[in-house]
Amino acid sequence: MKLLEASPIRASALKKKIVDRTAVVGVVGIGYVGLPLAVEKAKVGFDVHGYDRNPIRVDQIKQGLNYIRDVDDRELAEMVESGKLSGSTDFSSLGRCDCIVICVPTPLTANKEPDISYIKNVANEIVKYLRPGQLISLESTTYPGTTEEVLLKILSQSGLKVGEDFFLSFSPERVDPGNARYTTKNTNKVVGGVTSACLDVATCFYQQTILNVVPVASPKVAEMTKVFENTFRAVNIALVNEMALLCDRLGISVWDVLDAAATKPFGIMRFDPGPGVGGHCIPLDPFYLAWKAREYDMNVRFIELAGEINWTMPYFVREKVIRALNAQGKAMKNAEIFVLGVAYKKDIEDWRESPALKVMDILRKDGARIDYYDPHVPSFTDEHGEMWHSIPLSKEVLERADAVIVLTDHSSLDYARVVESARLVIDTRNATKDVREGRTNVVML
Ligand code: SAJ
């Protein structure tokens, strides 16, 4: 009964501070997840401290300079100017925060195993300053069990009791970079608490800025929900990618098939094939689940198979380029290739894990000479440490290329002009679907 007696008093005290906005919020990891969350919390009146190892990001926050596309520049500047939002690389002030949200990366190691070192490093900082009355909420996508088997273990070294002294939850981020319709505020938020008091406090915390909070039975359920969501996408993208491979052999357009299938008014959901799968979620998160499943003597074959198929797509693009050049009596070696779009998906500036980089690396190893244009990516550094720069899109550049390859279908490009000027267009994203004229020189994935 002691546990229950203690936690309602402490839980209600923290909830009161949350509701009256006197609770101080700390967001660790102010990237594409943490910064939108920090701004939303500041906008409703919380004092918010952003923590990051990256001094450049912290300086940008201090100057009120936005670096995340989905955050409104003016709102960020206002929150910083009013003193509601600040940034720091010094974790020693974490003790002043009543609610700490962890939004750090969860990458894979070179051999595709979970790397939760960022989470562990943050936990080892938080535990130094952990005190009664704090809520800690993990948002980084990770395998089921991380919150209770890893994070709780580290925080308990403080001697404080979870659910009694401090509160611990998992609430997956559901950020769709570039999605103007679904934002941090109106995307339903799943929350799992280590104890009922933890769930109660965490739900109250998120309800202050998110329209619909969905409590679930445990942190494991919340962790599993998120990796399932991304596995769902990875598997369905792989399915349409495999259909693209088969349609190529059948000599039919996979795009015609998918357009026709999409006319079914129920029981189908549109996914599109492409040059591969990029970003910091879909290519990575399912492998967190596959790794954990092996601990329970299970091989989640859908995930492994989806990975295999999605990884082959850059090589399939290479095959299409070779065949298309060959049809024009050209070799890949010394071919002038002009790439349109290097971001990992349309209308965003993020090129991390982008399949375009893989395609360009493969083609260059085949001896092609490559330039690119991307209105959102002025430059990037490839895996060999070489810097690439976007070159201006012009009729001359399009005419000079032996092949123009659309790897990211940014909306701002005039694809009719591309098709009109280029002698060969390889379209891996169906970007030219509305172009009627000159399609004889367009090769579709
Ligand atoms: N892709 C395809 N075909 C498709 C859809 C996507 O080839 O039909 C490719 C994209 O071009 C991209 C990659 O897959 O390279 C991932 O795209 P994505 O939009 O599925 O993934 P993210 O990482 O931009 O954002 C996703 C969220 N996306 C959506 O729900 C639409 C969601 O899964 C997560 O909330 C988010 O990752 C996250 O942070 O986990």
PDB file of C-alpha atoms in Angstrom, residues 59 78 105 114 206 330 337 373 427:
ATOM      1  CA  ASP A  59      23.675  28.062 -30.692  1.00  0.00           C
ATOM      2  CA  GLU A  78       9.171  34.163 -30.337  1.00  0.00           C
ATOM      3  CA  PRO A 105      18.601   8.895 -32.421  1.00  0.00           C
ATOM      4  CA  PRO A 114      20.289  -1.783 -32.565  1.00  0.00           C
ATOM      5  CA  TYR A 206       1.112  15.007 -23.249  1.00  0.00           C
ATOM      6  CA  LYS A 330      25.763   3.925 -75.164  1.00  0.00           C
ATOM      7  CA  ILE A 337      24.351  11.105 -65.911  1.00  0.00           C
ATOM      8  CA  TYR A 373      20.215  18.985 -58.993  1.00  0.00           C
ATOM      9  CA  ASP A 427      11.879   7.944 -63.890  1.00  0.00           C
TER      10      ASP A 427
END
